[in-house]
Coordinates of C-alpha atoms in Angstrom, one line a residue:
Chain S
M1 CA 97.0 115.8 100.2
F2 CA 96.4 118.9 102.1
T3 CA 93.4 117.8 104.3
G4 CA 93.3 115.8 107.5
I5 CA 96.2 116.1 110.1
S6 CA 99.4 117.4 109.4
A7 CA 101.7 116.5 112.4
F8 CA 104.7 118.8 113.1
P9 CA 107.4 117.2 114.7
L10 CA 110.1 118.6 116.8
T11 CA 113.7 118.8 115.7
P12 CA 115.3 117.9 119.0
L13 CA 118.8 119.0 119.7
A14 CA 121.3 117.5 122.1
H15 CA 124.1 120.0 122.9
D16 CA 123.0 122.0 119.9
V17 CA 123.5 119.3 117.4
V18 CA 120.1 117.6 115.8
D19 CA 119.3 114.5 117.8
E20 CA 118.7 112.3 114.6
H21 CA 117.8 109.3 116.7
S22 CA 114.8 111.0 118.3
F23 CA 113.9 113.0 115.2
I24 CA 113.6 109.3 113.5
K25 CA 111.6 108.0 116.6
L26 CA 109.3 110.9 116.3
T27 CA 108.9 110.6 112.8
Q28 CA 108.1 106.6 113.1
R29 CA 105.5 107.5 115.8
L30 CA 103.6 109.6 113.3
V31 CA 103.7 107.1 110.6
S32 CA 102.3 104.3 113.1
A33 CA 99.5 106.6 114.2
G34 CA 98.5 107.1 110.6
V35 CA 98.7 110.9 110.4
D36 CA 97.8 112.3 106.7
S37 CA 101.2 114.3 106.5
I38 CA 104.2 115.2 108.4
T39 CA 105.4 118.9 108.4
A40 CA 109.2 118.6 109.2
L41 CA 110.5 121.8 110.1
G42 CA 107.3 123.5 110.9
S43 CA 107.8 126.4 113.7
T44 CA 107.3 123.5 116.3
G45 CA 110.4 121.9 114.4
S46 CA 112.4 124.9 114.8
Y47 CA 113.2 125.6 111.2
A48 CA 113.9 129.5 111.8
Y49 CA 116.8 128.3 114.1
L50 CA 118.4 125.6 111.8
T51 CA 121.3 125.9 109.4
A52 CA 120.7 125.2 105.7
A53 CA 122.6 121.8 106.2
E54 CA 120.6 120.9 109.3
R55 CA 117.4 121.6 107.6
A56 CA 118.3 119.3 104.3
R57 CA 119.2 116.6 106.5
V58 CA 115.9 116.5 108.8
I59 CA 113.8 116.5 105.9
R60 CA 115.8 113.6 104.3
L61 CA 115.4 111.8 107.6
A62 CA 111.8 112.5 107.4
V63 CA 111.3 111.3 103.9
E64 CA 113.5 108.3 104.5
H65 CA 111.1 107.1 107.4
A66 CA 107.9 108.5 106.6
E67 CA 107.0 105.2 104.5
G68 CA 105.2 107.0 102.0
T69 CA 103.4 109.5 104.4
P70 CA 103.8 112.8 102.5
V71 CA 106.4 114.9 104.0
F72 CA 105.9 118.8 103.8
A73 CA 109.1 121.3 104.7
G74 CA 109.0 124.7 106.1
V75 CA 111.5 127.1 104.0
G76 CA 111.0 130.3 105.6
A77 CA 114.0 132.5 106.0
L78 CA 114.8 136.4 106.2
R79 CA 116.3 136.8 102.7
T80 CA 114.5 135.4 99.6
S81 CA 117.5 134.0 98.1
Q82 CA 118.0 131.9 101.3
V83 CA 114.3 130.7 101.0
L84 CA 114.7 129.8 97.3
A85 CA 118.0 127.7 98.6
H86 CA 115.9 126.0 101.1
V87 CA 113.2 125.3 98.6
E88 CA 115.8 123.7 96.3
A89 CA 117.1 121.6 99.0
A90 CA 113.9 120.4 100.5
Q91 CA 112.8 119.1 97.0
Q92 CA 116.0 117.4 96.4
A93 CA 115.3 115.6 99.7
G94 CA 112.0 114.6 98.6
A95 CA 109.8 117.1 100.3
Q96 CA 106.2 117.0 98.6
G97 CA 105.1 120.2 99.9
L98 CA 106.5 123.5 101.0
L99 CA 105.4 125.6 104.0
L100 CA 106.7 129.2 103.8
A101 CA 106.0 131.9 106.3
P102 CA 106.9 135.7 105.7
V103 CA 109.6 135.5 108.4
S104 CA 110.5 139.0 109.4
Y105 CA 113.2 141.3 110.9
Q106 CA 112.2 144.7 109.2
P107 CA 108.6 144.6 109.1
L108 CA 107.7 143.6 105.8
T109 CA 104.8 145.2 103.4
D110 CA 102.0 143.6 101.4
E111 CA 103.7 144.1 98.4
E112 CA 106.9 142.6 99.6
V113 CA 105.1 139.4 101.1
Y114 CA 103.7 139.1 97.7
Q115 CA 106.7 139.2 95.8
L116 CA 108.5 136.8 98.2
F117 CA 105.7 134.0 97.5
S118 CA 105.7 134.9 93.8
A119 CA 109.5 134.0 93.7
V120 CA 108.9 131.1 95.5
A121 CA 106.0 129.9 93.5
V122 CA 107.9 130.4 90.3
N123 CA 110.8 128.3 91.3
A124 CA 109.0 125.8 93.3
S125 CA 108.0 122.3 91.6
V126 CA 105.9 121.1 94.4
P127 CA 102.8 122.6 96.0
L128 CA 103.1 125.5 98.5
I129 CA 101.4 125.9 101.7
V130 CA 100.7 129.7 102.5
Y131 CA 101.8 130.0 106.4
D132 CA 100.2 132.9 108.3
N133 CA 101.6 132.7 111.9
P134 CA 101.8 136.4 113.1
G135 CA 102.9 135.4 116.6
T136 CA 106.3 134.6 115.1
T137 CA 106.4 136.4 111.8
R138 CA 104.7 139.5 113.0
F139 CA 103.2 140.0 109.6
T140 CA 99.7 140.1 109.4
F141 CA 97.6 138.9 106.0
T142 CA 94.7 140.5 104.7
S143 CA 92.1 138.2 103.2
D144 CA 92.9 140.4 100.0
L145 CA 96.5 139.1 100.2
Y146 CA 95.7 135.6 101.0
G147 CA 93.3 136.1 97.8
R148 CA 96.6 137.6 95.4
I149 CA 98.7 134.8 97.0
A150 CA 96.3 131.9 96.6
E151 CA 96.1 132.7 92.9
L152 CA 99.5 131.8 92.3
P153 CA 99.5 128.3 90.6
A154 CA 101.9 126.7 93.0
V155 CA 99.6 127.4 96.0
A156 CA 97.7 124.4 97.5
S157 CA 96.9 125.4 100.9
I158 CA 96.7 128.2 103.6
K159 CA 97.8 127.7 107.3
I160 CA 95.8 130.4 109.3
P161 CA 96.0 131.5 112.8
P162 CA 94.0 130.0 115.4
V163 CA 90.1 130.6 114.8
P164 CA 87.8 132.1 117.7
D165 CA 86.6 129.5 120.4
D166 CA 83.1 130.4 119.5
L167 CA 81.9 128.1 116.8
D168 CA 79.9 130.6 115.0
L169 CA 82.6 133.3 115.1
A170 CA 85.1 130.3 113.5
Q171 CA 82.8 129.5 110.8
Q172 CA 82.4 133.1 109.9
R173 CA 86.1 133.3 110.0
I174 CA 86.5 130.0 107.4
Q175 CA 84.0 131.3 105.4
E176 CA 85.7 134.8 105.0
V177 CA 88.8 132.9 104.0
R178 CA 87.0 130.5 101.9
A179 CA 85.6 133.5 99.8
A180 CA 89.1 135.1 99.5
V181 CA 90.9 132.1 97.8
P182 CA 90.4 129.7 94.8
E183 CA 88.0 126.7 95.4
H184 CA 91.1 124.3 95.1
V185 CA 93.1 125.9 97.8
T186 CA 92.6 124.1 101.2
I187 CA 92.3 125.9 104.5
G188 CA 94.2 124.5 107.3
V189 CA 93.9 125.7 111.0
S190 CA 96.6 126.1 113.3
G191 CA 96.5 126.7 117.1
D192 CA 95.9 123.5 118.9
P193 CA 93.6 124.8 121.5
T194 CA 90.9 125.6 118.8
A195 CA 91.9 123.5 115.9
V196 CA 88.8 121.3 116.6
T197 CA 86.4 124.2 116.6
G198 CA 88.1 125.1 113.2
L199 CA 87.6 121.5 111.7
V200 CA 84.1 121.5 112.9
A201 CA 83.7 125.1 111.4
G202 CA 84.7 123.6 108.1
A203 CA 88.4 123.8 107.9
D204 CA 90.0 121.1 105.6
A205 CA 93.0 120.4 107.5
W206 CA 94.7 120.8 111.0
Y207 CA 98.5 121.9 110.9
S208 CA 98.9 120.5 114.3
V209 CA 101.9 120.9 117.1
I210 CA 100.4 118.5 119.5
G211 CA 99.9 115.9 116.6
G212 CA 103.7 115.7 116.4
T213 CA 104.3 114.6 119.8
L214 CA 100.9 113.1 120.7
P215 CA 99.4 111.9 117.6
E216 CA 96.9 109.7 119.0
P217 CA 94.7 112.1 120.7
A218 CA 95.0 114.6 117.9
M219 CA 93.7 111.8 115.4
R220 CA 91.0 110.8 117.7
M221 CA 89.7 114.3 117.8
V222 CA 90.1 114.5 113.6
Q223 CA 88.2 111.2 113.3
A224 CA 85.4 112.3 115.5
V225 CA 84.8 115.4 113.5
I226 CA 85.1 113.4 110.1
Q227 CA 82.4 110.9 111.5
G228 CA 80.1 113.9 112.4
N229 CA 80.5 113.3 116.2
T230 CA 81.2 117.0 116.9
T231 CA 80.4 116.7 120.7
Q232 CA 82.9 113.8 121.3
A233 CA 85.5 115.7 119.4
L234 CA 84.8 119.2 121.2
G235 CA 84.7 117.1 124.5
E236 CA 88.0 115.6 123.6
A237 CA 89.5 119.1 122.8
Q238 CA 88.0 120.3 126.3
R239 CA 89.7 117.5 128.1
L240 CA 93.0 118.7 127.0
S241 CA 92.2 122.1 128.4
P242 CA 95.1 122.2 131.1
L243 CA 97.4 121.7 128.0
W244 CA 96.0 124.5 126.3
D245 CA 96.3 126.5 129.6
L246 CA 100.3 125.5 129.4
F247 CA 100.4 126.4 126.0
S248 CA 98.9 129.7 126.4
E249 CA 101.5 130.7 129.4
Y250 CA 104.9 129.1 128.1
G251 CA 104.2 128.9 124.3
S252 CA 103.3 125.7 122.5
L253 CA 107.0 124.7 121.4
R254 CA 108.3 125.1 125.3
V255 CA 105.6 122.8 126.3
T256 CA 105.7 120.0 123.6
A257 CA 109.5 120.3 124.1
A258 CA 108.5 119.4 127.8
L259 CA 106.1 116.5 126.5
A260 CA 108.4 114.9 124.4
E261 CA 111.2 115.0 127.2
H262 CA 109.1 113.9 129.8
L263 CA 108.1 110.8 127.6
E264 CA 111.8 110.3 126.5
L265 CA 111.2 111.2 122.9
A266 CA 113.7 113.8 123.3
P267 CA 116.7 114.5 125.4
R268 CA 116.4 116.9 128.3
N269 CA 116.5 120.6 126.9
C270 CA 115.9 119.7 123.4
L271 CA 115.4 123.3 122.3
P272 CA 117.7 125.7 120.2
L273 CA 119.2 127.9 122.9
P274 CA 118.4 130.8 123.9
L275 CA 115.1 129.1 124.0
Q276 CA 114.8 127.3 127.5
G277 CA 112.7 124.2 128.5
L278 CA 110.0 124.7 131.3
G279 CA 111.1 125.0 134.9
T280 CA 110.7 122.1 137.4
T281 CA 107.4 123.3 138.6
E282 CA 105.8 123.4 134.8
R283 CA 107.5 120.0 134.3
E284 CA 105.3 118.5 136.9
R285 CA 101.9 119.9 135.7
V286 CA 103.2 118.4 132.3
A287 CA 103.9 115.0 134.0
T288 CA 100.6 115.2 135.6
L289 CA 98.6 116.0 132.7
L290 CA 100.2 113.0 130.7
S291 CA 99.2 111.0 133.8
N292 CA 95.5 112.0 133.7
L293 CA 95.5 111.6 130.0
G294 CA 96.4 108.0 130.4
Chain K
M1 CA 134.5 154.9 123.0
F2 CA 130.6 154.4 123.5
T3 CA 129.9 157.9 123.3
G4 CA 129.1 160.8 120.6
I5 CA 127.8 159.8 117.3
S6 CA 128.1 156.0 116.0
A7 CA 127.3 155.9 112.4
F8 CA 125.2 153.0 111.0
P9 CA 126.3 152.4 107.4
L10 CA 124.1 150.5 104.8
T11 CA 125.4 147.2 103.7
P12 CA 124.5 147.8 100.0
L13 CA 124.0 144.7 97.7
A14 CA 124.1 144.2 94.2
H15 CA 122.2 141.3 92.7
D16 CA 122.2 139.8 96.1
V17 CA 125.8 140.1 96.5
V18 CA 127.5 142.5 98.9
D19 CA 128.6 145.3 96.8
E20 CA 132.2 146.0 98.5
H21 CA 133.1 148.8 96.4
S22 CA 130.0 150.7 97.7
F23 CA 130.4 149.7 101.3
I24 CA 134.1 150.9 101.4
K25 CA 132.9 154.3 99.8
L26 CA 130.5 154.5 102.8
T27 CA 133.0 154.0 105.1
Q28 CA 135.4 156.3 104.0
R29 CA 132.7 159.0 104.1
L30 CA 132.1 158.4 107.6
V31 CA 135.8 158.5 108.5
S32 CA 136.0 161.8 106.5
A33 CA 133.0 163.3 108.3
G34 CA 135.2 162.5 111.6
V35 CA 132.1 160.2 113.3
D36 CA 133.2 158.9 116.6
S37 CA 132.3 155.1 115.5
I38 CA 131.1 152.9 113.0
T39 CA 128.7 150.3 113.8
A40 CA 128.9 148.0 110.8
L41 CA 126.1 145.6 110.5
G42 CA 123.7 147.4 112.7
S43 CA 119.9 146.8 111.6
T44 CA 120.6 149.7 108.6
G45 CA 123.6 147.2 107.8
S46 CA 121.1 144.6 107.2
Y47 CA 123.2 142.0 109.4
A48 CA 119.9 139.8 110.1
Y49 CA 120.1 139.1 106.4
L50 CA 123.7 138.3 105.9
T51 CA 125.3 135.1 106.1
A52 CA 128.2 134.2 108.4
A53 CA 130.8 134.9 105.8
E54 CA 129.1 138.1 104.4
R55 CA 129.2 139.5 107.8
A56 CA 132.9 138.7 108.6
R57 CA 133.7 140.2 105.1
V58 CA 132.0 143.3 106.2
I59 CA 133.5 143.8 109.3
R60 CA 136.9 143.2 107.8
L61 CA 136.3 145.9 105.2
A62 CA 135.0 148.4 107.6
V63 CA 138.1 147.7 109.9
E64 CA 140.6 148.0 107.0
H65 CA 139.0 151.5 105.9
A66 CA 138.3 152.8 109.2
E67 CA 141.9 154.5 109.6
G68 CA 141.6 153.9 113.1
T69 CA 137.8 155.0 113.8
P70 CA 136.4 152.2 116.1
V71 CA 134.2 149.6 114.3
F72 CA 131.6 147.8 116.3
A73 CA 129.9 144.9 114.6
G74 CA 126.1 143.4 115.2
V75 CA 126.3 139.9 115.9
G76 CA 122.6 139.1 116.5
A77 CA 120.9 135.8 115.3
L78 CA 118.0 133.6 116.3
R79 CA 120.3 130.9 117.9
T80 CA 122.9 131.4 120.5
S81 CA 125.6 128.9 118.8
Q82 CA 125.3 131.3 116.0
V83 CA 125.7 134.5 117.8
L84 CA 128.9 133.1 119.3
A85 CA 130.3 132.0 116.1
H86 CA 129.6 135.9 114.8
V87 CA 131.1 137.3 118.0
E88 CA 134.5 135.2 117.5
A89 CA 134.4 136.2 113.7
A90 CA 133.7 140.1 114.4
Q91 CA 136.7 139.9 116.9
Q92 CA 138.9 138.0 114.5
A93 CA 138.0 140.8 111.8
G94 CA 139.2 143.6 114.2
A95 CA 135.7 144.8 115.7
Q96 CA 136.3 146.8 119.0
G97 CA 132.7 146.6 120.1
L98 CA 129.8 144.0 119.5
L99 CA 126.1 145.0 119.1
L100 CA 123.9 142.4 120.4
A101 CA 119.9 142.6 119.7
P102 CA 117.9 139.6 121.2
V103 CA 116.4 138.5 117.9
S104 CA 113.3 136.3 117.9
Y105 CA 111.3 133.8 115.9
Q106 CA 109.6 132.4 119.0
P107 CA 108.7 135.3 121.3
L108 CA 111.6 135.5 124.2
T109 CA 111.2 135.5 127.8
D110 CA 113.4 137.7 130.2
E111 CA 115.3 135.0 131.4
E112 CA 116.1 133.4 128.0
V113 CA 117.0 136.9 127.0
Y114 CA 119.5 137.5 130.0
Q115 CA 121.1 133.9 129.5
L116 CA 121.8 134.9 125.8
F117 CA 123.6 138.2 126.9
S118 CA 125.4 135.9 129.8
A119 CA 126.7 133.5 127.2
V120 CA 128.0 136.4 125.0
A121 CA 129.5 138.3 127.9
V122 CA 131.5 135.2 129.0
N123 CA 132.8 134.7 125.5
A124 CA 133.3 138.2 124.3
S125 CA 136.8 139.7 124.6
V126 CA 135.5 143.4 123.3
P127 CA 133.0 145.4 124.9
L128 CA 129.1 144.8 124.2
I129 CA 126.2 147.1 123.4
V130 CA 123.0 145.9 124.3
Y131 CA 120.7 146.7 121.4
D132 CA 117.2 147.4 122.4
N133 CA 115.2 147.4 119.0
P134 CA 111.4 146.1 120.0
G135 CA 110.5 147.0 116.2
T136 CA 112.8 144.3 114.9
T137 CA 113.2 142.1 117.8
R138 CA 109.8 142.4 119.2
F139 CA 111.1 142.1 122.6
T140 CA 110.4 144.5 125.3
F141 CA 112.9 145.0 127.8
T142 CA 112.3 146.1 131.2
S143 CA 114.4 148.6 133.2
D144 CA 115.0 145.7 135.7
L145 CA 116.3 143.3 133.0
Y146 CA 118.5 146.5 131.8
G147 CA 119.9 146.5 134.9
R148 CA 120.7 142.7 135.3
I149 CA 122.4 142.6 132.0
A150 CA 124.3 145.9 132.4
E151 CA 126.1 144.3 135.5
L152 CA 127.6 141.7 133.4
P153 CA 131.0 142.8 133.1
A154 CA 131.4 143.1 129.1
V155 CA 128.4 145.3 128.8
A156 CA 129.6 149.2 127.8
S157 CA 126.5 150.7 126.6
I158 CA 123.0 150.4 126.0
K159 CA 121.1 151.4 122.6
I160 CA 117.6 152.3 123.7
P161 CA 114.6 152.8 121.5
P162 CA 113.5 156.1 120.7
V163 CA 112.9 158.7 123.4
P164 CA 109.6 160.7 123.6
D165 CA 109.5 164.0 121.6
D166 CA 108.8 166.1 124.5
L167 CA 112.1 167.2 126.3
D168 CA 111.0 166.6 129.8
L169 CA 109.7 163.0 129.0
A170 CA 112.7 162.2 127.3
Q171 CA 114.9 163.4 130.3
Q172 CA 112.7 161.3 132.8
R173 CA 113.3 158.5 130.3
I174 CA 116.8 158.8 130.3
Q175 CA 117.1 159.4 134.1
E176 CA 115.1 156.0 134.3
V177 CA 117.5 154.0 132.5
R178 CA 120.3 155.9 134.0
A179 CA 119.2 154.7 137.5
A180 CA 118.7 151.1 136.3
V181 CA 122.2 150.6 135.2
P182 CA 125.9 150.8 136.4
E183 CA 127.4 154.3 135.9
H184 CA 129.9 153.1 133.5
V185 CA 127.4 152.0 131.1
T186 CA 126.8 154.7 128.5
I187 CA 123.3 155.1 127.3
G188 CA 122.8 155.7 123.6
V189 CA 119.4 156.6 121.7
S190 CA 118.4 155.4 118.6
G191 CA 115.5 156.5 116.4
D192 CA 116.7 159.6 114.5
P193 CA 113.7 161.6 114.9
T194 CA 114.1 162.4 118.7
A195 CA 117.7 161.6 118.7
V196 CA 118.8 165.0 119.2
T197 CA 116.0 165.3 122.0
G198 CA 117.7 162.4 123.5
L199 CA 121.2 164.0 123.6
V200 CA 119.7 167.4 124.9
A201 CA 118.1 165.2 127.6
G202 CA 121.6 163.5 128.7
A203 CA 122.2 160.6 126.7
D204 CA 125.9 159.8 126.2
A205 CA 125.4 158.5 122.4
W206 CA 123.5 158.5 119.3
Y207 CA 123.5 155.1 117.2
S208 CA 122.5 156.9 114.0
V209 CA 120.8 155.4 111.0
I210 CA 121.2 159.0 108.9
G211 CA 124.6 159.3 110.2
G212 CA 125.8 156.5 108.3
T213 CA 124.7 158.0 105.0
L214 CA 124.5 161.6 105.8
P215 CA 127.1 162.3 108.4
E216 CA 127.7 166.1 108.0
P217 CA 124.2 167.1 109.1
A218 CA 124.3 164.3 111.9
M219 CA 127.6 165.7 113.2
R220 CA 126.5 169.1 113.2
M221 CA 123.6 168.3 115.5
V222 CA 125.8 166.7 118.0
Q223 CA 128.3 169.3 117.8
A224 CA 125.9 171.8 118.6
V225 CA 124.6 169.8 121.5
I226 CA 128.1 169.3 122.8
Q227 CA 128.5 173.2 122.6
G228 CA 125.3 173.9 124.3
N229 CA 123.5 175.5 121.4
T230 CA 120.4 173.2 121.9
T231 CA 118.2 175.6 120.2
Q232 CA 120.2 175.2 117.0
A233 CA 120.3 171.5 117.5
L234 CA 116.7 171.1 117.9
G235 CA 116.3 173.5 115.1
E236 CA 118.3 171.5 112.8
A237 CA 116.5 168.1 113.9
Q238 CA 113.3 170.3 112.8
R239 CA 114.4 171.1 109.4
L240 CA 114.8 167.5 108.8
S241 CA 111.3 166.6 109.4
P242 CA 110.3 165.9 105.9
L243 CA 112.9 163.1 106.4
W244 CA 111.3 161.7 109.5
D245 CA 107.9 161.7 108.0
L246 CA 109.4 159.3 105.3
F247 CA 111.2 157.4 108.1
S248 CA 107.9 156.8 109.6
E249 CA 105.9 156.1 106.8
Y250 CA 108.2 153.7 104.9
G251 CA 110.7 152.5 107.9
S252 CA 114.1 154.1 108.0
L253 CA 115.8 151.5 106.2
R254 CA 114.1 151.6 103.0
V255 CA 114.2 155.4 103.1
T256 CA 118.1 155.8 103.9
A257 CA 118.6 153.1 101.0
A258 CA 116.8 155.7 98.7
L259 CA 119.1 158.3 100.0
A260 CA 122.2 156.2 99.5
E261 CA 120.8 155.1 95.8
H262 CA 120.0 158.8 94.8
L263 CA 123.5 159.9 96.0
E264 CA 125.0 157.0 94.0
L265 CA 126.8 155.8 97.1
A266 CA 125.0 152.6 96.8
P267 CA 123.6 150.6 93.5
R268 CA 119.8 150.8 92.8
N269 CA 117.8 148.4 94.8
C270 CA 120.6 147.6 97.4
L271 CA 118.3 146.1 100.2
P272 CA 118.2 142.6 100.6
L273 CA 114.9 140.9 99.0
P274 CA 112.2 140.5 100.3
L275 CA 113.0 144.3 101.2
Q276 CA 112.1 146.6 98.4
G277 CA 113.4 150.0 97.8
L278 CA 111.1 153.0 97.7
G279 CA 108.5 153.6 94.8
T280 CA 109.0 156.3 92.2
T281 CA 106.8 158.9 94.1
E282 CA 108.7 158.4 97.2
R283 CA 112.0 158.4 95.5
E284 CA 110.9 161.7 94.3
R285 CA 110.3 163.2 97.7
V286 CA 113.5 161.7 98.8
A287 CA 115.2 163.8 95.8
T288 CA 113.5 167.0 96.7
L289 CA 114.3 166.6 100.4
L290 CA 117.9 166.3 99.5
S291 CA 118.1 169.2 97.0
N292 CA 116.4 171.4 99.8
L293 CA 119.0 170.4 102.4
G294 CA 121.6 171.2 99.8

């Protein structure tokens, strides 16, 4: 279940309230495209900004409209007791997997992170994805810590940070992680710009930002990798380089929100404040890019 | 009101519930010591980990037991609407000042941070302290941004990160900030190890972690600076260097919690999980240190 493409939809807001209609449309789009799974409430789904009630509602909506596609749910929070409450609510809402990042305010120690995952693993009744996202959590996992956490029975997958652009280095990185974790634990890449490289290098899954809004090109790349058309897959990724440039300048979330807004999949300014959408000039770049993609 | 020593008490938990009795004892201790103000719900007060209801209750307890000492309240949160709700609740509970850090999950832009402070400034009916704490928010203010935000009418003070240990460099830093903000805005230092240096260098206030648990030595240092006994003040700070070493190794929050626990001002393991208290060896260092201080 934790292989292939897991698509991360936005959770669009309208005037600080979850826009359920937009979220349902996004979910249906992913189902139509045939993604392998939907991760509601990833970083792209703004989980960290949402209340417990909003989170539970979003997962319920995803499950209701997923037509059997597995739904995973982000459950991260600053306090262990809050994480456990999100776990319970996500399971009640029908999530088939949990995504947990070691969200921090005070920087966390390795042991604190281990104990957090351990507490969740003991309490979870569905499998757990270890979410390593140092750009937002400011926590850096060592391979050793991957190994300790991956031995917890609940852990099914690890979502690792972007692999290097260079294929040899990417392979080396995937092999390092592979050597650190039990065989049944899948390795999923994040960081869309090098995700295809990661898949070619041997990753089992792509936890995909862009897959949540533009599932077709994302699916095409994954299919090409599966069919062994490495050159085609890498070429497709290369064709999206103007998008990756925008990601690196403004962050993937702001750019993806602008994409969704331009495609009328989300209302204007759909991010939770203080996060702002892109400016006019950048939105024009997004529009040009979409038009060039066809 | 935003000068002298503002003491930051812990918000001790017992089994994941705010231990009101301990919090009241800590507050009374600060009042007895005669601190200039109490900042409930600073980073030391674990504001980021607490629910809206817990925060409101803690501020109310602080105000009820402060005997007229001004109480400031941390109101930071990831989402602007949540911050505004905390502002309203803090004011209702009797806070006389608000402390706002640009807490982040997605890294924030300067403009996003400016708009956040602007929204709070418009809605606040008590003065605002700009809380620059890059170690927890991972946002770095420029002097230019200090200047823009400090011009908002509500802003009364800026809590800056640790100044350099070297007195000349510390003076230079204070002067840079002073040049960037309006004259009526006070500059307060954080980072206890170099706080006395900061005060000698011309800061108006010390936003003090240790002042929230060990107010007497903190007050003695501030008094010495005010009386022009610079050497005595710096010597006192130097005498605490074993404490600053522990701060740098384990973070001021974990060490301060261990101090409070050793002094029976807080129950054992009073931090919100996943944050853990110190190990046995480190607790022995804390005990030795307290015994040497007398």
